[in-house]
């Protein structure tokens, strides 16, 4: 990709100049959808705008691994025709990006790994297939921590992603490419996946809205597995309303995924404006304890004060086993990963070493060469945790803790409707500042991991700036309470403008 | 020293589902390599398994068929190991919560007594693919058509005491799964594969000796030979002052050679854990009740009924009830012929000999039960002799005619029962063999019985086998003794 110089680029691609206030790429999916419906803009024009912006800005940000330009324009033209034929929905013609772990037929699906650098998926994931069927346009596949393992997007074979707000900062991870692309207005929305915070934390760090739905709400078919019992796909957008629109397309039962639940899918946009009068917000005391950056805490408390103005009540709750989520998660997720990643053996697909001398050599060198450091670390940890003699002490114990953590939430929800708190102890840290200390990095996941272990839905909405970098508010709901969370996020966004802010890119 | 052998078996039975246990790909045998392996079977990134409910039903039927407990909560686990024909790097199987709990299979021993062999459990799992080591010039080929074929692995207690018992057990198990219709029973295509755990101990000793496991035996004959060879090896080893090492062994049925594959120390740590892609399968009472109503008559019950209703011997009833195809054929033949004893004899004799010689399943026999029944009817009403009947059978087998009556008509095989015609024929024979007649008449009474056979033979030859042998005998006696 050759980056155009700013001089060459059309002025309409910039949001720093005032020649065209609030250009189309600075609008939400809801707004773009209305503009497409009214004929104000075509999908081809909108798509071309994003493709141009990607060419201009992404050389630096590195949020895309693959840009599917020709396919995108083809899909955009088809979407315009479809709209003309009167067969459009809210996503028809909207240009989105997909995290590079959703299999997309005929398009490279790398998972951010050298292992799958040569992997062209021969089939389509349910999630991307649903967007395709809805007439959404795929701009490309976004960068990510290798196999979704990481909190900073530094663990990618394709290089780190930069935070569009401050290019010395990480965007968060593992869906860092999706978060950065949406924040930099290189896509109207993006898909992400969240195994331990991988949607909420990068959304928080990049100042966008991100939702991890209830485990089983969105099909995992075609999503390359990291930790099967925790992985869940969700939308990453510029508003809660957009997240509702995308979730309307993503959610639903899939008979190809045994863990996908056959639970009614409401229209998530229908209840966005419901009143918050009488809503009880629980604040876990464990989420406001030592380790939380004071500026982050201040932004979170300001956001909660905003909710009080909207009619909500606030009370302290307790999640007594919260601190155990880190050891439990870092046993269960690597254990599952060690098994899920066994198929990458150099035999049928993915990286194969040169001239293997025998089978063992093929396995050892293909895997040693194909996987990065963090992936190897987690495979080794997981293999150890499942080994004979250690299973009871690690894996079984972690599963017991998982149940305690879930029970903590269910108990807390007897006293409140939703739980709020930070997504991470700090705003985005500097690239490279934690890469030599994996444990410190793991500890930064403390507020997000429990939600995955309990299978609950969680939403992050932009709630201010801390140390000149965005901070998100995490809203945790009960199982299948996505509509309520989106309503709560949307009402906040009606009262505040944090979600409308975007980084200056030039 | 007197030695006692202790044998336990693990049997892999391929279930006769149309599709695989976790995917919609066909399970049919014999397709071109890798043409019956879909994305799930290939273990592509992002694929997920969905349980084939028919495989669950078949496993439950097996449990009901061996009088076992069915576990209501079923958990699938991953058994992790690397091998090229194991695409996901793990086999999805069951460990802590297998679908079938303890049960038993009863076998008949050589002395006619019955012995109950305890089944420890049986669990559901997916088959692996096949590695093909020939024809690839220093490389191995992988065929994943078999990957994901549903299996039940049946594990016995160490209740078997010799190769003969093990074979009797294996045959009985074959009979059970084919009767249930959950397995096609075709051993040559790997539908049933046996792992044998063998140890020896001095007779009278309580504790077991160190066992070895010989894997993947796919015929009764190979299993028997492998056990005999292993027992001999272990006894020789111990008597020479050595000790048996716990190991996994391979037996080559074609060469009769056995060798060590890996010792216990080299065994994999399979790192079992519950498969997070599959929810526990809960079997409710209504499902169990429905499956109970679909159960066929099991071999033991069928055998008892054959003895009671048809007056068969224990031995005949055992053989004829052993598999569904044979039992169905037998009952249809009895229905058509109205003679159980002759039906039994013909099926176990002429028919099974012809089927074996041509490797044809009884269900595909060119001589149908109706045809055989029609043939037996003509034996019973003296239209043909037993000897001629064999000729008629041969013609039917060749497919020249479709009923015994048509063969008899076409070939003119109707038995001669006309007394005058037989007498004339006998007179001819006696006139042509005067010396033999003389010898007969001067012979002692007790020698004559044997000598009359000559004249019967000549008469039958003269009539081309069509003369009624009973009448020939009777009239000959009268004339010679007369």
PDB file of C-alpha atoms in Angstrom, chain A residues 345-346 350-358 361-367 369:
ATOM      1  CA  UNK A 345       0.877 -28.816  12.795  1.00  0.00           C
ATOM      2  CA  UNK A 346       2.187 -28.086   9.311  1.00  0.00           C
ATOM      3  CA  UNK A 350      -0.720 -23.017   7.520  1.00  0.00           C
ATOM      4  CA  UNK A 351       3.016 -22.678   7.889  1.00  0.00           C
ATOM      5  CA  UNK A 352       5.201 -25.704   7.139  1.00  0.00           C
ATOM      6  CA  UNK A 353       8.917 -25.691   7.761  1.00  0.00           C
ATOM      7  CA  UNK A 354      11.348 -26.253   4.886  1.00  0.00           C
ATOM      8  CA  UNK A 355      12.515 -29.824   4.233  1.00  0.00           C
ATOM      9  CA  UNK A 356      11.361 -31.608   7.388  1.00  0.00           C
ATOM     10  CA  UNK A 357      13.558 -34.632   8.011  1.00  0.00           C
ATOM     11  CA  UNK A 358      10.861 -36.596   9.793  1.00  0.00           C
ATOM     12  CA  UNK A 361      10.944 -32.352  12.918  1.00  0.00           C
ATOM     13  CA  UNK A 362       7.940 -31.218  10.852  1.00  0.00           C
ATOM     14  CA  UNK A 363       5.891 -30.627  13.984  1.00  0.00           C
ATOM     15  CA  UNK A 364       8.581 -28.958  16.030  1.00  0.00           C
ATOM     16  CA  UNK A 365       9.944 -26.611  13.392  1.00  0.00           C
ATOM     17  CA  UNK A 366       6.586 -25.737  11.793  1.00  0.00           C
ATOM     18  CA  UNK A 367       5.143 -24.779  15.168  1.00  0.00           C
ATOM     19  CA  UNK A 369       8.565 -20.993  13.365  1.00  0.00           C
TER      20      UNK A 369
END
